[in-house]
Amino acid sequence: MDTRKITSALCYFSIFFAGFLIPAVVYFISNDYEVRQHAKKALISHILPFFSLFLLLIIWLAAPTFTGLFLFGVLVAILYGLVIVYNVVKGIQVLLER
C-alpha cells in the first residue's frame, strides 16, 4: 500500500477515534498536495456537523416542546449518520483508487 493512500484514508476514518485532530495535523504537516486535499475534505466533513448542531439548537430553542426536542434529536442523528457514512465511503474510495 502507498503511504499517501493510507494517510489520506486515515484522515477520513479518524471520525471514529480522533475527530478533527488527525486531519488537522496531517493538513499542516504534509507536503503532498493530494494528501492535503483529502485532509482538508475530511476536516471539513468532521467539523460541519458541529456548526449545524448550533443551527439545529437555535431551531429547537425557538420551539422548546417535546416534539421539537424529538425532531432535534432525529435531525442530529441523521446528520451525524450521513457524515459517518460519507467518511467511510471516501476512505474506502481512497484506498481502492489506482
PDB file of N, CA and C in Angstrom:
ATOM      1  N   MET A   1       0.837  -1.189   0.000  1.00  0.00           N
ATOM      2  CA  MET A   1       0.000   0.000   0.000  1.00  0.00           C
ATOM      3  C   MET A   1       0.875   1.243   0.000  1.00  0.00           C
ATOM      4  N   ASP A   2       0.361   2.226  -0.635  1.00  0.00           N
ATOM      5  CA  ASP A   2       1.040   3.506  -0.736  1.00  0.00           C
ATOM      6  C   ASP A   2       0.795   4.317   0.541  1.00  0.00           C
ATOM      7  N   THR A   3       1.833   4.939   1.055  1.00  0.00           N
ATOM      8  CA  THR A   3       1.710   5.748   2.264  1.00  0.00           C
ATOM      9  C   THR A   3       0.736   6.898   2.062  1.00  0.00           C
ATOM     10  N   ARG A   4       0.708   7.443   0.869  1.00  0.00           N
ATOM     11  CA  ARG A   4      -0.206   8.547   0.544  1.00  0.00           C
ATOM     12  C   ARG A   4      -1.659   8.102   0.724  1.00  0.00           C
ATOM     13  N   LYS A   5      -1.989   6.922   0.228  1.00  0.00           N
ATOM     14  CA  LYS A   5      -3.357   6.409   0.341  1.00  0.00           C
ATOM     15  C   LYS A   5      -3.729   6.129   1.786  1.00  0.00           C
ATOM     16  N   ILE A   6      -2.817   5.526   2.518  1.00  0.00           N
ATOM     17  CA  ILE A   6      -3.100   5.183   3.909  1.00  0.00           C
ATOM     18  C   ILE A   6      -3.301   6.444   4.740  1.00  0.00           C
ATOM     19  N   THR A   7      -2.470   7.434   4.538  1.00  0.00           N
ATOM     20  CA  THR A   7      -2.600   8.685   5.287  1.00  0.00           C
ATOM     21  C   THR A   7      -3.902   9.400   4.934  1.00  0.00           C
ATOM     22  N   SER A   8      -4.238   9.429   3.655  1.00  0.00           N
ATOM     23  CA  SER A   8      -5.480  10.075   3.232  1.00  0.00           C
ATOM     24  C   SER A   8      -6.698   9.350   3.790  1.00  0.00           C
ATOM     25  N   ALA A   9      -6.687   8.027   3.727  1.00  0.00           N
ATOM     26  CA  ALA A   9      -7.808   7.249   4.250  1.00  0.00           C
ATOM     27  C   ALA A   9      -7.911   7.394   5.765  1.00  0.00           C
ATOM     28  N   LEU A  10      -6.783   7.457   6.439  1.00  0.00           N
ATOM     29  CA  LEU A  10      -6.780   7.633   7.892  1.00  0.00           C
ATOM     30  C   LEU A  10      -7.448   8.945   8.294  1.00  0.00           C
ATOM     31  N   CYS A  11      -7.280   9.958   7.478  1.00  0.00           N
ATOM     32  CA  CYS A  11      -7.944  11.239   7.750  1.00  0.00           C
ATOM     33  C   CYS A  11      -9.463  11.073   7.770  1.00  0.00           C
ATOM     34  N   TYR A  12      -9.986  10.290   6.839  1.00  0.00           N
ATOM     35  CA  TYR A  12     -11.433  10.058   6.795  1.00  0.00           C
ATOM     36  C   TYR A  12     -11.876   9.125   7.923  1.00  0.00           C
ATOM     37  N   PHE A  13     -11.132   8.053   8.162  1.00  0.00           N
ATOM     38  CA  PHE A  13     -11.517   7.071   9.176  1.00  0.00           C
ATOM     39  C   PHE A  13     -11.342   7.593  10.598  1.00  0.00           C
ATOM     40  N   SER A  14     -10.630   8.685  10.757  1.00  0.00           N
ATOM     41  CA  SER A  14     -10.403   9.220  12.101  1.00  0.00           C
ATOM     42  C   SER A  14     -11.672   9.757  12.748  1.00  0.00           C
ATOM     43  N   ILE A  15     -12.765   9.803  12.006  1.00  0.00           N
ATOM     44  CA  ILE A  15     -14.025  10.239  12.595  1.00  0.00           C
ATOM     45  C   ILE A  15     -14.450   9.300  13.724  1.00  0.00           C
ATOM     46  N   PHE A  16     -13.941   8.073  13.713  1.00  0.00           N
ATOM     47  CA  PHE A  16     -14.295   7.099  14.739  1.00  0.00           C
ATOM     48  C   PHE A  16     -13.476   7.244  16.018  1.00  0.00           C
ATOM     49  N   PHE A  17     -12.268   7.804  15.919  1.00  0.00           N
ATOM     50  CA  PHE A  17     -11.418   7.778  17.110  1.00  0.00           C
ATOM     51  C   PHE A  17     -10.687   9.077  17.418  1.00  0.00           C
ATOM     52  N   ALA A  18     -10.599  10.014  16.511  1.00  0.00           N
ATOM     53  CA  ALA A  18      -9.832  11.225  16.818  1.00  0.00           C
ATOM     54  C   ALA A  18     -10.489  12.497  16.310  1.00  0.00           C
ATOM     55  N   GLY A  19     -11.697  12.397  15.803  1.00  0.00           N
ATOM     56  CA  GLY A  19     -12.402  13.592  15.351  1.00  0.00           C
ATOM     57  C   GLY A  19     -11.622  14.390  14.333  1.00  0.00           C
ATOM     58  N   PHE A  20     -11.561  15.669  14.555  1.00  0.00           N
ATOM     59  CA  PHE A  20     -10.899  16.541  13.583  1.00  0.00           C
ATOM     60  C   PHE A  20      -9.406  16.685  13.841  1.00  0.00           C
ATOM     61  N   LEU A  21      -8.881  16.028  14.854  1.00  0.00           N
ATOM     62  CA  LEU A  21      -7.475  16.190  15.221  1.00  0.00           C
ATOM     63  C   LEU A  21      -6.520  15.653  14.150  1.00  0.00           C
ATOM     64  N   ILE A  22      -6.723  14.432  13.696  1.00  0.00           N
ATOM     65  CA  ILE A  22      -5.816  13.834  12.711  1.00  0.00           C
ATOM     66  C   ILE A  22      -5.844  14.579  11.379  1.00  0.00           C
ATOM     67  N   PRO A  23      -7.032  14.897  10.802  1.00  0.00           N
ATOM     68  CA  PRO A  23      -6.995  15.653   9.544  1.00  0.00           C
ATOM     69  C   PRO A  23      -6.313  17.019   9.679  1.00  0.00           C
ATOM     70  N   ALA A  24      -6.491  17.671  10.815  1.00  0.00           N
ATOM     71  CA  ALA A  24      -5.858  18.977  11.014  1.00  0.00           C
ATOM     72  C   ALA A  24      -4.340  18.844  11.070  1.00  0.00           C
ATOM     73  N   VAL A  25      -3.863  17.855  11.806  1.00  0.00           N
ATOM     74  CA  VAL A  25      -2.415  17.648  11.914  1.00  0.00           C
ATOM     75  C   VAL A  25      -1.828  17.269  10.554  1.00  0.00           C
ATOM     76  N   VAL A  26      -2.488  16.346   9.852  1.00  0.00           N
ATOM     77  CA  VAL A  26      -1.994  15.922   8.536  1.00  0.00           C
ATOM     78  C   VAL A  26      -1.995  17.094   7.566  1.00  0.00           C
ATOM     79  N   TYR A  27      -3.035  17.922   7.618  1.00  0.00           N
ATOM     80  CA  TYR A  27      -3.113  19.066   6.704  1.00  0.00           C
ATOM     81  C   TYR A  27      -1.927  20.016   6.906  1.00  0.00           C
ATOM     82  N   PHE A  28      -1.568  20.274   8.150  1.00  0.00           N
ATOM     83  CA  PHE A  28      -0.493  21.229   8.396  1.00  0.00           C
ATOM     84  C   PHE A  28       0.905  20.621   8.295  1.00  0.00           C
ATOM     85  N   ILE A  29       1.025  19.316   8.420  1.00  0.00           N
ATOM     86  CA  ILE A  29       2.349  18.690   8.379  1.00  0.00           C
ATOM     87  C   ILE A  29       2.714  18.196   6.981  1.00  0.00           C
ATOM     88  N   SER A  30       1.754  17.683   6.242  1.00  0.00           N
ATOM     89  CA  SER A  30       2.048  17.039   4.957  1.00  0.00           C
ATOM     90  C   SER A  30       2.457  18.050   3.885  1.00  0.00           C
ATOM     91  N   ASN A  31       3.393  17.631   3.060  1.00  0.00           N
ATOM     92  CA  ASN A  31       3.815  18.442   1.919  1.00  0.00           C
ATOM     93  C   ASN A  31       3.195  17.961   0.616  1.00  0.00           C
ATOM     94  N   ASP A  32       2.538  16.811   0.653  1.00  0.00           N
ATOM     95  CA  ASP A  32       1.927  16.216  -0.533  1.00  0.00           C
ATOM     96  C   ASP A  32       0.585  16.885  -0.808  1.00  0.00           C
ATOM     97  N   TYR A  33       0.394  17.381  -2.023  1.00  0.00           N
ATOM     98  CA  TYR A  33      -0.824  18.111  -2.388  1.00  0.00           C
ATOM     99  C   TYR A  33      -2.062  17.229  -2.251  1.00  0.00           C
ATOM    100  N   GLU A  34      -1.983  15.999  -2.747  1.00  0.00           N
ATOM    101  CA  GLU A  34      -3.146  15.104  -2.719  1.00  0.00           C
ATOM    102  C   GLU A  34      -3.554  14.779  -1.280  1.00  0.00           C
ATOM    103  N   VAL A  35      -2.587  14.499  -0.428  1.00  0.00           N
ATOM    104  CA  VAL A  35      -2.879  14.190   0.975  1.00  0.00           C
ATOM    105  C   VAL A  35      -3.492  15.412   1.658  1.00  0.00           C
ATOM    106  N   ARG A  36      -2.961  16.591   1.371  1.00  0.00           N
ATOM    107  CA  ARG A  36      -3.516  17.814   1.967  1.00  0.00           C
ATOM    108  C   ARG A  36      -4.961  18.042   1.528  1.00  0.00           C
ATOM    109  N   GLN A  37      -5.277  17.745   0.269  1.00  0.00           N
ATOM    110  CA  GLN A  37      -6.649  17.924  -0.208  1.00  0.00           C
ATOM    111  C   GLN A  37      -7.600  16.963   0.495  1.00  0.00           C
ATOM    112  N   HIS A  38      -7.192  15.720   0.658  1.00  0.00           N
ATOM    113  CA  HIS A  38      -8.027  14.759   1.370  1.00  0.00           C
ATOM    114  C   HIS A  38      -8.160  15.144   2.846  1.00  0.00           C
ATOM    115  N   ALA A  39      -7.081  15.610   3.438  1.00  0.00           N
ATOM    116  CA  ALA A  39      -7.139  16.036   4.839  1.00  0.00           C
ATOM    117  C   ALA A  39      -8.084  17.221   5.006  1.00  0.00           C
ATOM    118  N   LYS A  40      -8.063  18.144   4.048  1.00  0.00           N
ATOM    119  CA  LYS A  40      -8.959  19.312   4.112  1.00  0.00           C
ATOM    120  C   LYS A  40     -10.417  18.878   3.987  1.00  0.00           C
ATOM    121  N   LYS A  41     -10.701  17.977   3.052  1.00  0.00           N
ATOM    122  CA  LYS A  41     -12.078  17.493   2.888  1.00  0.00           C
ATOM    123  C   LYS A  41     -12.544  16.750   4.139  1.00  0.00           C
ATOM    124  N   ALA A  42     -11.671  15.931   4.706  1.00  0.00           N
ATOM    125  CA  ALA A  42     -12.025  15.198   5.917  1.00  0.00           C
ATOM    126  C   ALA A  42     -12.245  16.153   7.081  1.00  0.00           C
ATOM    127  N   LEU A  43     -11.402  17.163   7.189  1.00  0.00           N
ATOM    128  CA  LEU A  43     -11.542  18.139   8.271  1.00  0.00           C
ATOM    129  C   LEU A  43     -12.865  18.888   8.167  1.00  0.00           C
ATOM    130  N   ILE A  44     -13.218  19.297   6.970  1.00  0.00           N
ATOM    131  CA  ILE A  44     -14.495  19.991   6.770  1.00  0.00           C
ATOM    132  C   ILE A  44     -15.657  19.074   7.103  1.00  0.00           C
ATOM    133  N   SER A  45     -15.574  17.810   6.674  1.00  0.00           N
ATOM    134  CA  SER A  45     -16.686  16.898   6.947  1.00  0.00           C
ATOM    135  C   SER A  45     -16.766  16.539   8.432  1.00  0.00           C
ATOM    136  N   HIS A  46     -15.682  16.647   9.182  1.00  0.00           N
ATOM    137  CA  HIS A  46     -15.720  16.373  10.611  1.00  0.00           C
ATOM    138  C   HIS A  46     -16.231  17.579  11.397  1.00  0.00           C
ATOM    139  N   ILE A  47     -15.961  18.779  10.917  1.00  0.00           N
ATOM    140  CA  ILE A  47     -16.369  19.992  11.632  1.00  0.00           C
ATOM    141  C   ILE A  47     -17.785  20.419  11.279  1.00  0.00           C
ATOM    142  N   LEU A  48     -18.228  20.137  10.074  1.00  0.00           N
ATOM    143  CA  LEU A  48     -19.553  20.564   9.615  1.00  0.00           C
ATOM    144  C   LEU A  48     -20.698  20.183  10.557  1.00  0.00           C
ATOM    145  N   PRO A  49     -20.744  18.974  11.099  1.00  0.00           N
ATOM    146  CA  PRO A  49     -21.861  18.648  11.999  1.00  0.00           C
ATOM    147  C   PRO A  49     -21.911  19.521  13.247  1.00  0.00           C
ATOM    148  N   PHE A  50     -20.761  19.968  13.743  1.00  0.00           N
ATOM    149  CA  PHE A  50     -20.771  20.809  14.935  1.00  0.00           C
ATOM    150  C   PHE A  50     -21.390  22.176  14.651  1.00  0.00           C
ATOM    151  N   PHE A  51     -21.111  22.735  13.480  1.00  0.00           N
ATOM    152  CA  PHE A  51     -21.719  24.013  13.127  1.00  0.00           C
ATOM    153  C   PHE A  51     -23.219  23.859  12.900  1.00  0.00           C
ATOM    154  N   SER A  52     -23.605  22.776  12.250  1.00  0.00           N
ATOM    155  CA  SER A  52     -25.039  22.566  12.028  1.00  0.00           C
ATOM    156  C   SER A  52     -25.741  22.220  13.333  1.00  0.00           C
ATOM    157  N   LEU A  53     -25.022  21.662  14.293  1.00  0.00           N
ATOM    158  CA  LEU A  53     -25.604  21.386  15.603  1.00  0.00           C
ATOM    159  C   LEU A  53     -26.066  22.686  16.266  1.00  0.00           C
ATOM    160  N   PHE A  54     -25.286  23.739  16.146  1.00  0.00           N
ATOM    161  CA  PHE A  54     -25.680  25.027  16.705  1.00  0.00           C
ATOM    162  C   PHE A  54     -26.923  25.581  16.004  1.00  0.00           C
ATOM    163  N   LEU A  55     -26.997  25.421  14.693  1.00  0.00           N
ATOM    164  CA  LEU A  55     -28.172  25.860  13.948  1.00  0.00           C
ATOM    165  C   LEU A  55     -29.407  25.083  14.386  1.00  0.00           C
ATOM    166  N   LEU A  56     -29.274  23.783  14.512  1.00  0.00           N
ATOM    167  CA  LEU A  56     -30.404  22.976  14.957  1.00  0.00           C
ATOM    168  C   LEU A  56     -30.790  23.299  16.396  1.00  0.00           C
ATOM    169  N   LEU A  57     -29.814  23.626  17.235  1.00  0.00           N
ATOM    170  CA  LEU A  57     -30.100  24.015  18.616  1.00  0.00           C
ATOM    171  C   LEU A  57     -30.903  25.312  18.656  1.00  0.00           C
ATOM    172  N   ILE A  58     -30.567  26.253  17.810  1.00  0.00           N
ATOM    173  CA  ILE A  58     -31.326  27.509  17.732  1.00  0.00           C
ATOM    174  C   ILE A  58     -32.751  27.238  17.281  1.00  0.00           C
ATOM    175  N   ILE A  59     -32.901  26.339  16.316  1.00  0.00           N
ATOM    176  CA  ILE A  59     -34.250  25.985  15.863  1.00  0.00           C
ATOM    177  C   ILE A  59     -35.034  25.353  17.010  1.00  0.00           C
ATOM    178  N   TRP A  60     -34.401  24.485  17.783  1.00  0.00           N
ATOM    179  CA  TRP A  60     -35.093  23.848  18.898  1.00  0.00           C
ATOM    180  C   TRP A  60     -35.443  24.869  19.975  1.00  0.00           C
ATOM    181  N   LEU A  61     -34.558  25.818  20.235  1.00  0.00           N
ATOM    182  CA  LEU A  61     -34.837  26.838  21.247  1.00  0.00           C
ATOM    183  C   LEU A  61     -35.992  27.736  20.836  1.00  0.00           C
ATOM    184  N   ALA A  62     -36.237  27.868  19.544  1.00  0.00           N
ATOM    185  CA  ALA A  62     -37.366  28.664  19.070  1.00  0.00           C
ATOM    186  C   ALA A  62     -38.688  27.966  19.362  1.00  0.00           C
ATOM    187  N   ALA A  63     -38.677  26.647  19.422  1.00  0.00           N
ATOM    188  CA  ALA A  63     -39.891  25.882  19.718  1.00  0.00           C
ATOM    189  C   ALA A  63     -39.556  24.804  20.738  1.00  0.00           C
ATOM    190  N   PRO A  64     -39.401  25.172  22.026  1.00  0.00           N
ATOM    191  CA  PRO A  64     -38.939  24.207  23.035  1.00  0.00           C
ATOM    192  C   PRO A  64     -40.058  23.272  23.528  1.00  0.00           C
ATOM    193  N   THR A  65     -40.512  22.420  22.677  1.00  0.00           N
ATOM    194  CA  THR A  65     -41.520  21.440  23.059  1.00  0.00           C
ATOM    195  C   THR A  65     -40.902  20.049  22.966  1.00  0.00           C
ATOM    196  N   PHE A  66     -41.629  19.063  23.451  1.00  0.00           N
ATOM    197  CA  PHE A  66     -41.123  17.699  23.352  1.00  0.00           C
ATOM    198  C   PHE A  66     -40.986  17.290  21.898  1.00  0.00           C
ATOM    199  N   THR A  67     -41.946  17.692  21.079  1.00  0.00           N
ATOM    200  CA  THR A  67     -41.875  17.380  19.655  1.00  0.00           C
ATOM    201  C   THR A  67     -40.654  18.037  19.022  1.00  0.00           C
ATOM    202  N   GLY A  68     -40.395  19.284  19.411  1.00  0.00           N
ATOM    203  CA  GLY A  68     -39.215  19.973  18.899  1.00  0.00           C
ATOM    204  C   GLY A  68     -37.938  19.288  19.333  1.00  0.00           C
ATOM    205  N   LEU A  69     -37.899  18.833  20.576  1.00  0.00           N
ATOM    206  CA  LEU A  69     -36.726  18.123  21.073  1.00  0.00           C
ATOM    207  C   LEU A  69     -36.543  16.805  20.330  1.00  0.00           C
ATOM    208  N   PHE A  70     -37.634  16.100  20.093  1.00  0.00           N
ATOM    209  CA  PHE A  70     -37.568  14.832  19.370  1.00  0.00           C
ATOM    210  C   PHE A  70     -37.073  15.054  17.944  1.00  0.00           C
ATOM    211  N   LEU A  71     -37.636  16.050  17.266  1.00  0.00           N
ATOM    212  CA  LEU A  71     -37.197  16.351  15.900  1.00  0.00           C
ATOM    213  C   LEU A  71     -35.740  16.789  15.882  1.00  0.00           C
ATOM    214  N   PHE A  72     -35.339  17.550  16.885  1.00  0.00           N
ATOM    215  CA  PHE A  72     -33.950  17.977  17.018  1.00  0.00           C
ATOM    216  C   PHE A  72     -33.040  16.749  17.114  1.00  0.00           C
ATOM    217  N   GLY A  73     -33.402  15.805  17.950  1.00  0.00           N
ATOM    218  CA  GLY A  73     -32.605  14.594  18.107  1.00  0.00           C
ATOM    219  C   GLY A  73     -32.545  13.768  16.837  1.00  0.00           C
ATOM    220  N   VAL A  74     -33.669  13.656  16.147  1.00  0.00           N
ATOM    221  CA  VAL A  74     -33.705  12.888  14.904  1.00  0.00           C
ATOM    222  C   VAL A  74     -32.834  13.545  13.835  1.00  0.00           C
ATOM    223  N   LEU A  75     -32.936  14.859  13.707  1.00  0.00           N
ATOM    224  CA  LEU A  75     -32.130  15.569  12.704  1.00  0.00           C
ATOM    225  C   LEU A  75     -30.630  15.450  12.995  1.00  0.00           C
ATOM    226  N   VAL A  76     -30.267  15.562  14.254  1.00  0.00           N
ATOM    227  CA  VAL A  76     -28.853  15.434  14.622  1.00  0.00           C
ATOM    228  C   VAL A  76     -28.359  14.013  14.338  1.00  0.00           C
ATOM    229  N   ALA A  77     -29.169  13.015  14.676  1.00  0.00           N
ATOM    230  CA  ALA A  77     -28.773  11.620  14.422  1.00  0.00           C
ATOM    231  C   ALA A  77     -28.617  11.354  12.927  1.00  0.00           C
ATOM    232  N   ILE A  78     -29.537  11.874  12.125  1.00  0.00           N
ATOM    233  CA  ILE A  78     -29.439  11.694  10.670  1.00  0.00           C
ATOM    234  C   ILE A  78     -28.199  12.373  10.123  1.00  0.00           C
ATOM    235  N   LEU A  79     -27.945  13.590  10.573  1.00  0.00           N
ATOM    236  CA  LEU A  79     -26.780  14.336  10.093  1.00  0.00           C
ATOM    237  C   LEU A  79     -25.480  13.620  10.445  1.00  0.00           C
ATOM    238  N   TYR A  80     -25.342  13.195  11.687  1.00  0.00           N
ATOM    239  CA  TYR A  80     -24.121  12.514  12.093  1.00  0.00           C
ATOM    240  C   TYR A  80     -23.982  11.174  11.376  1.00  0.00           C
ATOM    241  N   GLY A  81     -25.091  10.478  11.167  1.00  0.00           N
ATOM    242  CA  GLY A  81     -25.048   9.221  10.422  1.00  0.00           C
ATOM    243  C   GLY A  81     -24.569   9.424   8.998  1.00  0.00           C
ATOM    244  N   LEU A  82     -25.071  10.474   8.346  1.00  0.00           N
ATOM    245  CA  LEU A  82     -24.647  10.769   6.978  1.00  0.00           C
ATOM    246  C   LEU A  82     -23.168  11.130   6.907  1.00  0.00           C
ATOM    247  N   VAL A  83     -22.695  11.871   7.892  1.00  0.00           N
ATOM    248  CA  VAL A  83     -21.274  12.249   7.917  1.00  0.00           C
ATOM    249  C   VAL A  83     -20.398  11.013   8.103  1.00  0.00           C
ATOM    250  N   ILE A  84     -20.817  10.108   8.962  1.00  0.00           N
ATOM    251  CA  ILE A  84     -20.043   8.879   9.174  1.00  0.00           C
ATOM    252  C   ILE A  84     -20.011   8.042   7.904  1.00  0.00           C
ATOM    253  N   VAL A  85     -21.162   7.886   7.250  1.00  0.00           N
ATOM    254  CA  VAL A  85     -21.214   7.115   6.012  1.00  0.00           C
ATOM    255  C   VAL A  85     -20.344   7.771   4.945  1.00  0.00           C
ATOM    256  N   TYR A  86     -20.417   9.096   4.818  1.00  0.00           N
ATOM    257  CA  TYR A  86     -19.606   9.808   3.830  1.00  0.00           C
ATOM    258  C   TYR A  86     -18.120   9.554   4.061  1.00  0.00           C
ATOM    259  N   ASN A  87     -17.678   9.649   5.306  1.00  0.00           N
ATOM    260  CA  ASN A  87     -16.257   9.468   5.604  1.00  0.00           C
ATOM    261  C   ASN A  87     -15.796   8.036   5.362  1.00  0.00           C
ATOM    262  N   VAL A  88     -16.625   7.070   5.684  1.00  0.00           N
ATOM    263  CA  VAL A  88     -16.258   5.678   5.427  1.00  0.00           C
ATOM    264  C   VAL A  88     -16.158   5.429   3.923  1.00  0.00           C
ATOM    265  N   VAL A  89     -17.133   5.913   3.167  1.00  0.00           N
ATOM    266  CA  VAL A  89     -17.114   5.728   1.715  1.00  0.00           C
ATOM    267  C   VAL A  89     -15.889   6.403   1.103  1.00  0.00           C
ATOM    268  N   LYS A  90     -15.608   7.632   1.494  1.00  0.00           N
ATOM    269  CA  LYS A  90     -14.441   8.326   0.943  1.00  0.00           C
ATOM    270  C   LYS A  90     -13.132   7.632   1.331  1.00  0.00           C
ATOM    271  N   GLY A  91     -13.047   7.136   2.564  1.00  0.00           N
ATOM    272  CA  GLY A  91     -11.848   6.421   2.980  1.00  0.00           C
ATOM    273  C   GLY A  91     -11.632   5.162   2.164  1.00  0.00           C
ATOM    274  N   ILE A  92     -12.694   4.419   1.898  1.00  0.00           N
ATOM    275  CA  ILE A  92     -12.589   3.215   1.085  1.00  0.00           C
ATOM    276  C   ILE A  92     -12.233   3.574  -0.358  1.00  0.00           C
ATOM    277  N   GLN A  93     -12.845   4.641  -0.886  1.00  0.00           N
ATOM    278  CA  GLN A  93     -12.522   5.068  -2.260  1.00  0.00           C
ATOM    279  C   GLN A  93     -11.052   5.430  -2.392  1.00  0.00           C
ATOM    280  N   VAL A  94     -10.530   6.113  -1.401  1.00  0.00           N
ATOM    281  CA  VAL A  94      -9.111   6.490  -1.451  1.00  0.00           C
ATOM    282  C   VAL A  94      -8.228   5.252  -1.447  1.00  0.00           C
ATOM    283  N   LEU A  95      -8.570   4.276  -0.633  1.00  0.00           N
ATOM    284  CA  LEU A  95      -7.760   3.053  -0.574  1.00  0.00           C
ATOM    285  C   LEU A  95      -7.851   2.240  -1.871  1.00  0.00           C
ATOM    286  N   LEU A  96      -8.984   2.304  -2.554  1.00  0.00           N
ATOM    287  CA  LEU A  96      -9.177   1.498  -3.763  1.00  0.00           C
ATOM    288  C   LEU A  96      -8.742   2.177  -5.054  1.00  0.00           C
ATOM    289  N   GLU A  97      -8.524   3.498  -5.028  1.00  0.00           N
ATOM    290  CA  GLU A  97      -8.146   4.172  -6.275  1.00  0.00           C
ATOM    291  C   GLU A  97      -6.732   3.783  -6.674  1.00  0.00           C
ATOM    292  N   ARG A  98      -6.504   3.852  -7.977  1.00  0.00           N
ATOM    293  CA  ARG A  98      -5.204   3.415  -8.508  1.00  0.00           C
ATOM    294  C   ARG A  98      -4.257   4.557  -8.694  1.00  0.00           C
TER     295      ARG A  98
END
